[in-house]
Each structure stands twice: as structure tokens, then as C-alpha cells.
Amino acid sequence: MFLFGFFFAWQLQWQTGALPPVVAAPDGVPEYERQIRHRLADGSWRRFSPGAELAPGQVVFTFGSKSALATRLPGRRVIEFFVAGSQPLVEGHEIVAWDPPVGAQLFLFNEFAKNRQGRPFCVLATRRTGEWARRLVMESSGLVTAETVKVPGEALKLAADLIAGRRSCAGVQLTGDFEVLDSVVLEAFVRLQVRVGIPVFGRTRHEVLLGVTAAVEPRYESWDPQDFQSTGGQIFYNKYMSMWFGVEEINSPQWKPQSLAR
């Protein structure tokens, strides 16, 4: 997951004199552990311990909002990964923004648009993902609408409204705020797909394996630390859910779709 962050992390290690970066991340998160475990084992990364002495110039990576907020090291270069939005959570930190390419997202919507019957794809945004959602709406030529929620309960209300027929969407996109649009929200929208008959698009390949129809993961094409915004992306899709919605295969040389079976 999130190949962009880890290639960039590798280059930073090389550019800082091969000092192994230290990583602050919660235990037990599959997306994090898949990338951290072997790097800790071979010594290329080290686990961050509060209060432990760090070498001059050693970079700290934080994974997720909780780790970012808990890691305050004035004068130290700290880079936030897996955090929604373009602004770091902590003043003085840097951020590798979690922004999938708009072009990839629109391509994915168009693949599933043949049965939309005039309905828009509904993008579920938060305060931190609102800027990206607005760009998506502006470039969609009426294909997309966005709704901003502040807490998980507001997202769950949209799911209830869709099930009850009070709202109508051709599909729903969850944006990359994993704190507001959390695992409970994800589970509710996975179940909604079959009940309402619309695809739900997630944020990661792991969520595709959990049952959403598809997702776009961003990744960096440039590893220059002065050029954080130059991103590419890759599409992952759930083979069986996609076929259920009439899309047997997704092809794109640019976005390199990969089919995953649950």
C-alpha cells in the first residue's frame, strides 16, 4: 500500500547519508506493518521510541494522524505519511499528501458510468479532503458531486439515506481521511453496495480486498523532496464486484489497473 511514500522514504534515507529513518506508527495496522516489518528486520528503518536519542539529521516518519500528533520534535525533520489533506497536522512537520490523481479517479468513475442514469457519483469528503474533492467536482463536467462530513455519524446518515431511497447516487467515493471515514463507515458502505446496487470506491488495495469495488492509490513519480506534489497513481479493483456492476475488466496503460479477488 502507498508505494509513493515508501520509495520517497528510501530516497530520503540515501540523501541523508544513509542514516536509517525512524518510524512512528501504531502496531497492528496491516497497511503499515506490510511495509514496515521487513525494513525493521533488515535495519534499513528503525522503530521510533519517545525519548530515545536520535542522530543529528536523522529523519522521522509518522504513519497516520495519531502518530503525527504525538510526535513533536522541534528542529527535527518529521514527515507525515497516510494523512489526509495538503497541510501537515503539526506545525513544522512536512507531509506527503494523500491525494489520488484526479484523472485516475475520473477514469474509474467513467468505467462504471454506463448505468448511472443521470445520477452523479457522490464523493464523501471531510475538512481535510475537501480541497481535493472540489478539484474532482470542477474537472468532472457534472459527473461528480461532493458532500462534506465532520464526524463518522454524518457519513453513516448518507448510507442510511441511500438505503431508504432519500438520496440517489451512481456510486460513492470515500476520500482519504481515515479518522472520520473510519472502519465503521467503510463496513457500512461495503454492505450498502449490494443493498442499493451501486459501487463504492475506497482508498487502498486493502479496502478492495475487504469488499469495495475499486480504489485509486497515489504514488510519487518524482522522489525529489522539493517536489512532493508530483504524483501518479494506480487503480485496484475487486474482480467480482466489478463484474457484478457490469465491468468485466479495466484497462489503462496510464493507471495500470490490477484486479484483486476477495
C-alpha positions as MATLAB code, in Angstrom:
seq = 'MFLFGFFFAWQLQWQTGALPPVVAAPDGVPEYERQIRHRLADGSWRRFSPGAELAPGQVVFTFGSKSALATRLPGRRVIEFFVAGSQPLVEGHEIVAWDPPVGAQLFLFNEFAKNRQGRPFCVLATRRTGEWARRLVMESSGLVTAETVKVPGEALKLAADLIAGRRSCAGVQLTGDFEVLDSVVLEAFVRLQVRVGIPVFGRTRHEVLLGVTAAVEPRYESWDPQDFQSTGGQIFYNKYMSMWFGVEEINSPQWKPQSLAR';
ca = [
       0.000    0.000    0.000;
       1.017    3.575   -0.673;
       4.122    2.841   -2.719;
       4.685    6.572   -3.186;
       5.562    7.084    0.461;
       7.982    4.246    0.722;
      10.011    4.947   -2.415;
      10.270    8.536   -1.240;
      11.334    7.289    2.189;
      14.076    5.222    0.600;
      15.424    8.199   -1.316;
      15.415   10.376    1.780;
      17.486    7.730    3.552;
      20.018    7.826    0.740;
      20.143   11.622    0.656;
      20.711   11.955    4.408;
      23.915    9.947    4.418;
      22.277    6.529    4.813;
      21.070    7.298    8.320;
      18.157    4.921    8.857;
      14.921    6.864    9.327;
      12.928    6.183   12.444;
       9.252    5.352   12.015;
       6.433    6.212   14.411;
       3.416    4.025   13.666;
       0.747    2.200   15.669;
       1.025   -1.569   15.897;
      -1.409   -3.914   14.228;
      -2.363   -1.841   11.166;
      -1.965   -4.202    8.178;
      -1.184   -1.443    5.678;
       1.623   -0.122    7.872;
       3.036   -3.460    9.002;
       3.296   -4.808    5.465;
       5.726   -2.017    4.635;
       7.491   -1.586    7.974;
       8.147   -5.157    9.117;
      10.879   -6.204    6.689;
      12.568   -2.793    6.782;
      12.826   -3.014   10.550;
      14.133   -6.563   10.238;
      16.945   -5.627    7.840;
      17.840   -2.446    9.720;
      17.010   -0.003    6.936;
      14.377    1.593    9.192;
      14.123    1.783   12.955;
      11.121    1.993   15.239;
      10.645    5.354   16.938;
      10.677    5.330   20.730;
       9.617    8.503   22.587;
      12.569    9.897   24.490;
      15.155    7.878   22.571;
      18.185    9.777   21.318;
      18.272   10.462   17.582;
      21.337   11.138   15.469;
      21.810   14.640   14.011;
      19.989   14.846   10.693;
      18.035   11.641   11.229;
      14.566   11.891    9.678;
      11.381   10.781   11.441;
       8.423    9.334    9.521;
       4.973    9.228   11.102;
       2.208    6.944    9.826;
      -1.344    8.137   10.403;
      -2.830   11.088   12.246;
      -2.375    9.776   15.788;
       1.348    9.200   15.322;
       1.780   12.594   13.672;
       0.032   14.411   16.507;
       2.006   12.513   19.135;
       5.394   13.212   17.537;
       6.557   16.736   18.307;
      10.283   17.214   17.819;
      11.173   20.893   17.287;
      14.144   21.284   14.978;
      13.863   17.724   13.676;
      12.676   16.872   10.173;
       9.409   14.983   10.623;
       7.370   13.835    7.624;
       3.737   12.758    7.924;
       2.503    9.867    5.773;
      -1.037    8.448    5.494;
      -2.586   11.775    6.493;
      -5.401   13.407    4.536;
      -5.073   16.870    3.038;
      -2.196   19.016    1.871;
      -1.291   20.630    5.213;
       0.571   18.750    7.962;
      -1.230   18.177   11.222;
       1.645   19.590   13.267;
       3.288   22.932   12.581;
       6.851   22.396   11.438;
       6.211   18.926   10.025;
       6.239   18.107    6.321;
       3.592   15.967    4.659;
       3.404   13.535    1.773;
      -0.121   14.446    0.766;
      -2.638   11.634    0.330;
      -4.188   12.908   -2.909;
      -5.022   10.373   -5.628;
      -4.695   11.811   -9.148;
      -7.970   13.399  -10.207;
      -7.552   11.956  -13.699;
      -7.333    8.408  -12.366;
     -10.418    8.886  -10.213;
     -12.455   10.282  -13.116;
     -11.281    7.455  -15.371;
     -12.510    4.970  -12.773;
     -15.905    6.674  -12.466;
     -16.334    6.660  -16.238;
     -15.689    2.919  -16.328;
     -18.765    2.449  -14.099;
     -20.899    5.237  -15.590;
     -22.945    3.315  -18.161;
     -25.722    2.518  -15.663;
     -25.736    5.794  -13.774;
     -28.995    7.032  -15.413;
     -28.177   10.690  -14.889;
     -27.192   10.233  -11.250;
     -23.904   11.734  -10.035;
     -21.097    9.904   -8.325;
     -21.155   11.158   -4.727;
     -17.802   11.976   -3.160;
     -17.763   11.825    0.624;
     -15.238   14.417    1.793;
     -14.095   15.882    5.107;
     -12.492   19.143    6.119;
      -9.063   17.745    5.280;
     -10.066   16.221    1.926;
     -12.399   18.995    0.793;
      -9.861   20.721   -1.446;
      -9.192   17.530   -3.406;
     -12.933   16.818   -3.666;
     -13.581   20.308   -5.060;
     -10.944   19.782   -7.751;
     -12.579   16.495   -8.660;
     -16.002   18.146   -8.979;
     -14.656   21.025  -11.092;
     -12.983   18.681  -13.567;
     -15.834   16.178  -13.772;
     -18.214   18.068  -16.115;
     -21.207   17.263  -13.933;
     -20.275   13.634  -13.300;
     -19.463   14.204   -9.608;
     -20.941   15.951   -6.580;
     -19.256   16.268   -3.184;
     -20.597   16.256    0.341;
     -18.520   17.234    3.380;
     -18.996   15.454    6.699;
     -17.433   16.316   10.060;
     -17.943   13.085   12.001;
     -18.488    9.400   11.147;
     -22.176    9.648   12.061;
     -22.817   12.091    9.224;
     -21.279    9.639    6.754;
     -23.440    6.842    8.146;
     -26.512    9.050    7.666;
     -25.741    9.249    3.943;
     -25.588    5.449    3.832;
     -28.969    5.245    5.585;
     -30.469    7.816    3.200;
     -29.249    5.853    0.183;
     -30.718    2.619    1.531;
     -34.049    4.336    2.275;
     -34.188    5.960   -1.163;
     -33.978    9.508    0.184;
     -30.759   10.073   -1.771;
     -29.591    8.838   -5.152;
     -26.007    8.324   -6.306;
     -24.446    6.370   -9.164;
     -21.679    5.364   -6.747;
     -19.928    6.637   -3.635;
     -16.277    7.597   -3.222;
     -14.714    7.610    0.253;
     -11.852   10.114    0.448;
      -8.597    9.625    2.318;
      -9.474   10.823    5.819;
      -9.166    7.536    7.683;
     -10.094    9.084   11.037;
     -13.501   10.495   10.029;
     -14.241    7.939    7.305;
     -13.153    5.111    9.569;
     -13.533    1.328    9.566;
     -17.162    1.535   10.742;
     -18.021    3.841    7.837;
     -16.146    1.587    5.428;
     -18.030   -1.504    6.599;
     -21.392    0.262    6.258;
     -20.676    1.286    2.678;
     -19.348   -2.152    1.720;
     -22.701   -3.631    2.775;
     -24.564   -0.824    1.002;
     -23.215   -1.860   -2.405;
     -25.418   -4.943   -2.657;
     -28.434   -3.443   -0.885;
     -28.572   -0.341   -3.089;
     -26.860   -1.722   -6.180;
     -24.170    0.935   -6.584;
     -20.374    0.645   -6.470;
     -18.380    2.079   -3.585;
     -14.826    3.245   -4.179;
     -12.278    3.134   -1.369;
      -8.773    4.442   -0.759;
      -6.448    1.417   -0.769;
      -5.946   -2.034   -2.226;
      -6.563   -3.432    1.260;
     -10.064   -1.923    1.188;
     -10.614   -3.514   -2.217;
      -9.841   -6.876   -0.629;
     -12.310   -6.005    2.132;
     -15.075   -5.606   -0.442;
     -15.212   -2.144   -2.021;
     -15.430   -2.181   -5.794;
     -12.231   -0.281   -6.592;
      -9.710    2.255   -5.337;
      -7.001    4.566   -6.597;
      -3.751    4.569   -4.625;
      -1.486    7.570   -5.185;
       2.246    7.152   -5.650;
       5.107    9.507   -6.374;
       6.640    9.667   -9.811;
       9.332   12.081   -8.593;
      11.293   11.373   -5.436;
      12.685   14.904   -5.210;
      11.794   16.087   -1.672;
      11.228   19.569   -3.085;
       8.506   18.260   -5.399;
       6.025   16.497   -3.124;
       3.034   17.326   -5.342;
       4.060   15.407   -8.474;
       2.038   12.236   -8.028;
       0.902    9.348  -10.132;
      -1.458    6.580   -9.175;
      -2.616    3.017   -9.696;
      -6.111    1.544   -9.822;
      -7.012   -1.621   -7.924;
     -10.386   -3.270   -8.429;
     -12.371   -6.110   -6.931;
     -12.836   -8.585   -9.748;
     -16.156   -9.979   -8.546;
     -17.767   -6.700   -7.509;
     -16.752   -5.073  -10.785;
     -18.302   -7.889  -12.798;
     -21.472   -7.606  -10.711;
     -21.700   -3.971  -11.815;
     -21.111   -4.900  -15.456;
     -17.413   -4.040  -15.715;
     -15.525   -7.234  -16.522;
     -12.094   -5.713  -16.971;
     -10.458   -2.303  -16.548;
      -7.611   -1.385  -18.892;
      -5.433    1.719  -18.848;
      -1.735    1.995  -19.765;
      -1.540    5.132  -17.637;
      -3.189    3.894  -14.420;
      -2.144    0.221  -14.687;
      -5.285   -1.349  -13.154;
      -4.753   -4.506  -11.123;
      -7.542   -6.994  -10.498;
      -7.815   -8.357   -6.969;
     -10.011  -11.269   -5.915;
     -11.578  -11.262   -2.475;
];
